[in-house]
C-alpha atoms as an extended CHARMM CRD file, in Angstrom:
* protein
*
        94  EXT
         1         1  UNK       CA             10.2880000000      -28.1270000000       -6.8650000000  PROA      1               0.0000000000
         2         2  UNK       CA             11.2550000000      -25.4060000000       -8.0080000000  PROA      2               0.0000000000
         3         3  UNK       CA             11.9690000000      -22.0040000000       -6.5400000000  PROA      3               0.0000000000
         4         4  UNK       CA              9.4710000000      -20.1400000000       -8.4020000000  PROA      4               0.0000000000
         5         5  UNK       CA              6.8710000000      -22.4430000000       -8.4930000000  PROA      5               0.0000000000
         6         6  UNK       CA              6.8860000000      -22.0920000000       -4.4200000000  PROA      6               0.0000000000
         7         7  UNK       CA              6.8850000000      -18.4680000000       -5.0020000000  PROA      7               0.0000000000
         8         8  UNK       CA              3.6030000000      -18.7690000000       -6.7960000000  PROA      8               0.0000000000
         9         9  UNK       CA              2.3420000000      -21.1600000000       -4.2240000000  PROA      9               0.0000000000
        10        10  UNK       CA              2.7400000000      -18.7330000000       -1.1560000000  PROA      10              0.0000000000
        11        11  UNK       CA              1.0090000000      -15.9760000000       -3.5240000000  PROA      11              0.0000000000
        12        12  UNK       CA             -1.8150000000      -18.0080000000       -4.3130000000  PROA      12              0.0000000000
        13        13  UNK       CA             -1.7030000000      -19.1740000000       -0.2140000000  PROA      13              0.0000000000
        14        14  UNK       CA             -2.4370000000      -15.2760000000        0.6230000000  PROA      14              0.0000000000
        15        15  UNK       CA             -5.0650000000      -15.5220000000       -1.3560000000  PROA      15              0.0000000000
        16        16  UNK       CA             -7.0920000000      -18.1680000000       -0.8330000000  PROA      16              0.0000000000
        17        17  UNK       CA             -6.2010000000      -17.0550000000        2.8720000000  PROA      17              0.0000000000
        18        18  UNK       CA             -7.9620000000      -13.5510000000        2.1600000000  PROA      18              0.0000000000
        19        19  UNK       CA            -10.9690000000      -15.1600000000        0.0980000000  PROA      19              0.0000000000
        20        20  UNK       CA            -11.3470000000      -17.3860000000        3.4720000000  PROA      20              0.0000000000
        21        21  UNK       CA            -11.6490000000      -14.4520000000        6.1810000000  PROA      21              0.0000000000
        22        22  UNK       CA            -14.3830000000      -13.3680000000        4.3530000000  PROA      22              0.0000000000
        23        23  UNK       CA            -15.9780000000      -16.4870000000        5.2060000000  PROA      23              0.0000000000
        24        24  UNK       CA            -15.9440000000      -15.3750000000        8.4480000000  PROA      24              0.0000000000
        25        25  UNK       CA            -19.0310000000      -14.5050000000       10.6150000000  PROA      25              0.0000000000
        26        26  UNK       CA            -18.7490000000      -10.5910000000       11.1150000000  PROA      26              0.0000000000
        27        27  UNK       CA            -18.0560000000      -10.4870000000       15.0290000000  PROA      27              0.0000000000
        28        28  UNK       CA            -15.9680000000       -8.8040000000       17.0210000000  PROA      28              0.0000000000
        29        29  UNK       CA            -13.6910000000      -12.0350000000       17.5820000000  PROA      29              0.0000000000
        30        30  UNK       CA            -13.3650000000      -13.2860000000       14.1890000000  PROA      30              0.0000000000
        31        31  UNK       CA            -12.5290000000       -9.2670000000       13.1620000000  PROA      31              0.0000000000
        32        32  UNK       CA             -9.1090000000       -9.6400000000       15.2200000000  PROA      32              0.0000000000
        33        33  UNK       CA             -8.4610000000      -13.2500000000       14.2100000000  PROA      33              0.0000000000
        34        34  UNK       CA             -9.4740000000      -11.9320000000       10.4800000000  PROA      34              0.0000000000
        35        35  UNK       CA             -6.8910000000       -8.9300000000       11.0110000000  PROA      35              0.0000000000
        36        36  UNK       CA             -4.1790000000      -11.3810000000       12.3480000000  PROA      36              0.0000000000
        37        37  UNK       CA             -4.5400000000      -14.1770000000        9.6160000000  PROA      37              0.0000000000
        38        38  UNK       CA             -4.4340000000      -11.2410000000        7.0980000000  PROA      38              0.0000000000
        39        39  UNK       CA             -1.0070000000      -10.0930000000        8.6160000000  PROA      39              0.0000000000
        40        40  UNK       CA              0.0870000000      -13.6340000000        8.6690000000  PROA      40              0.0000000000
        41        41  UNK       CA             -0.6770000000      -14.1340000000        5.2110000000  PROA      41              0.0000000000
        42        42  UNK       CA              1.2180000000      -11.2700000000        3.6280000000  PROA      42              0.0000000000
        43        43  UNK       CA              3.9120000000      -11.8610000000        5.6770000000  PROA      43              0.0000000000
        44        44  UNK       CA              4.3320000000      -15.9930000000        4.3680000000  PROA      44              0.0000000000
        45        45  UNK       CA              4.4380000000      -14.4700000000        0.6290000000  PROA      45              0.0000000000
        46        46  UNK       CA              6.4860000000      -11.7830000000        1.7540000000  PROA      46              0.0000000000
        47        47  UNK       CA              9.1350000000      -13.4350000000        3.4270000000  PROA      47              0.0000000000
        48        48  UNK       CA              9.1390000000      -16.9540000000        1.0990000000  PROA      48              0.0000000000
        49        49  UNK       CA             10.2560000000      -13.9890000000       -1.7770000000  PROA      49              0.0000000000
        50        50  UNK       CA             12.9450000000      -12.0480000000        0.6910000000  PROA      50              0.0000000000
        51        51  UNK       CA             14.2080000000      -15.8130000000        1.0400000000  PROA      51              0.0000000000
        52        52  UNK       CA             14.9170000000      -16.1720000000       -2.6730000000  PROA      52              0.0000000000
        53        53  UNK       CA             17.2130000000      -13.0240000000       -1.8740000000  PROA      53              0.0000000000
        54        54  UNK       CA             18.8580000000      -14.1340000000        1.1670000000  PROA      54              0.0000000000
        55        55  UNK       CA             22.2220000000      -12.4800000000        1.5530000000  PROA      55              0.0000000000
        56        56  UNK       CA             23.6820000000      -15.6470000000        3.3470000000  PROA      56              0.0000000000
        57        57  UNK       CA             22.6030000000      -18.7910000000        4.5300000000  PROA      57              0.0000000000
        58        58  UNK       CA             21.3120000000      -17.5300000000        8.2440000000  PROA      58              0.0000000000
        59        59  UNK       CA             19.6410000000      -14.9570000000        6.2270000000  PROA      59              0.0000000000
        60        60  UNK       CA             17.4330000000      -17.5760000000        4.3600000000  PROA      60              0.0000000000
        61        61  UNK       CA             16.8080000000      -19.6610000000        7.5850000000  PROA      61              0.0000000000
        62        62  UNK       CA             15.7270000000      -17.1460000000        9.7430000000  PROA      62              0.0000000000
        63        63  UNK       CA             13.3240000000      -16.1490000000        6.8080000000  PROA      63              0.0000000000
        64        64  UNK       CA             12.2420000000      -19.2080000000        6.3600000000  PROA      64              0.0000000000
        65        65  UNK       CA             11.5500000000      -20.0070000000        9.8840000000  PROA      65              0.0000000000
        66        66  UNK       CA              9.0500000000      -16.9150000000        9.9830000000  PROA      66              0.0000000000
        67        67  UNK       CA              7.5900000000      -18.2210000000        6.7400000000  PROA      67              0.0000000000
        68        68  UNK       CA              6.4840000000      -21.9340000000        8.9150000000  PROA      68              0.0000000000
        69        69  UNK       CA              5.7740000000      -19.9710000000       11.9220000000  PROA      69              0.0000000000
        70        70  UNK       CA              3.0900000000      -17.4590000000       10.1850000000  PROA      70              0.0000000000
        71        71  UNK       CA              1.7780000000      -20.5860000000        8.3350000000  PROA      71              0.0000000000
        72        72  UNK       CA              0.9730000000      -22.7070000000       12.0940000000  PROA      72              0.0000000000
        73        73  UNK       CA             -0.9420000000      -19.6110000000       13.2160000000  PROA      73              0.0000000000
        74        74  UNK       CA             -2.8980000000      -19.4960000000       10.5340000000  PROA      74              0.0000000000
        75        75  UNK       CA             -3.6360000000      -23.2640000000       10.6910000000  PROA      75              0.0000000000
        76        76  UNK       CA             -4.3930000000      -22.4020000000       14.6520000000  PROA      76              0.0000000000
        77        77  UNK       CA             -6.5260000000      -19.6890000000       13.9170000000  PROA      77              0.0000000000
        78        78  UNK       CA             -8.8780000000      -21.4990000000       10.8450000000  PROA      78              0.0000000000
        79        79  UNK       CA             -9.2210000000      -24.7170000000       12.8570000000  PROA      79              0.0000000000
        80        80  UNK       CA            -10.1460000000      -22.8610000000       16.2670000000  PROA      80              0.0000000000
        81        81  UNK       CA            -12.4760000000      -20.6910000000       13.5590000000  PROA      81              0.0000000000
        82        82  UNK       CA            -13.8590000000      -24.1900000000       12.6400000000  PROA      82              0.0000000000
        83        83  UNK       CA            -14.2000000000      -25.6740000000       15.6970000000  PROA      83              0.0000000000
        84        84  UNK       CA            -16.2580000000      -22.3270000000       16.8630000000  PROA      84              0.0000000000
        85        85  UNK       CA            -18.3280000000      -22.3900000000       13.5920000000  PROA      85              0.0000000000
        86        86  UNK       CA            -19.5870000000      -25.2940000000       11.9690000000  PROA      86              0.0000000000
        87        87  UNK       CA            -21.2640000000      -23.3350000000        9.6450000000  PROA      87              0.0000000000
        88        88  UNK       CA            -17.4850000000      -22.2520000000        8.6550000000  PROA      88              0.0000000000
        89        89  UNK       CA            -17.1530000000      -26.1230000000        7.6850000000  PROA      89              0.0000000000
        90        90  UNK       CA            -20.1990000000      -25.9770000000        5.5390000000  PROA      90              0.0000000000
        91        91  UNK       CA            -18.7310000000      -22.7670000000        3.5500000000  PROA      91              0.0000000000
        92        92  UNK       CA            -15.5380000000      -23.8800000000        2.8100000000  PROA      92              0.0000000000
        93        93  UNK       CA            -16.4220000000      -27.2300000000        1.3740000000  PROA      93              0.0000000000
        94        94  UNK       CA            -18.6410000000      -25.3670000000       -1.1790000000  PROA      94              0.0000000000
């Protein structure tokens, strides 16, 4: 795969990422988790591109280890979200 095509695929992650919180019921809890998975999100597309301009080889693995850590919290927080809401399920099969 190439290196920009995984570029493009962390983009279009945010994204669909964003499009999902607004899924989300409006409550109090699903505000913070919405404001963390938001954070979590930029952060996967952010970093994935800062590793295409590592500086050395520790650079690009310390990158890319916050790029798979952001990425299981947001798995965490949509399958706790769907656990919690299985109205949630219904809304993102559609």
């Amino acid at each position: 795969m190439e290196k920009r095509d995984l570029t493009l695929r962390t983009k279009d992650f945010a994204i669909k990422v964003f499009k999902l919180i607004e899924l989300l019921p409006k409550t109090k809890a699903s505000e913070v988790i919405s404001y963390q998975n938001l954070r979590s999100a930029s952060s996967v597309a952010a970093n994935f591109s800062a590793c295409t301009r590592a500086k050395s080889r520790a650079d690009f693995t310390n990158k890319i280890k916050i790029v798979l850590e952001e990425t299981d919290e947001i798995a965490m927080r949509i399958n706790s979200s769907r656990q919690n809401d299985e109205n949630l399920n219904l809304k993102i099969k559609k």
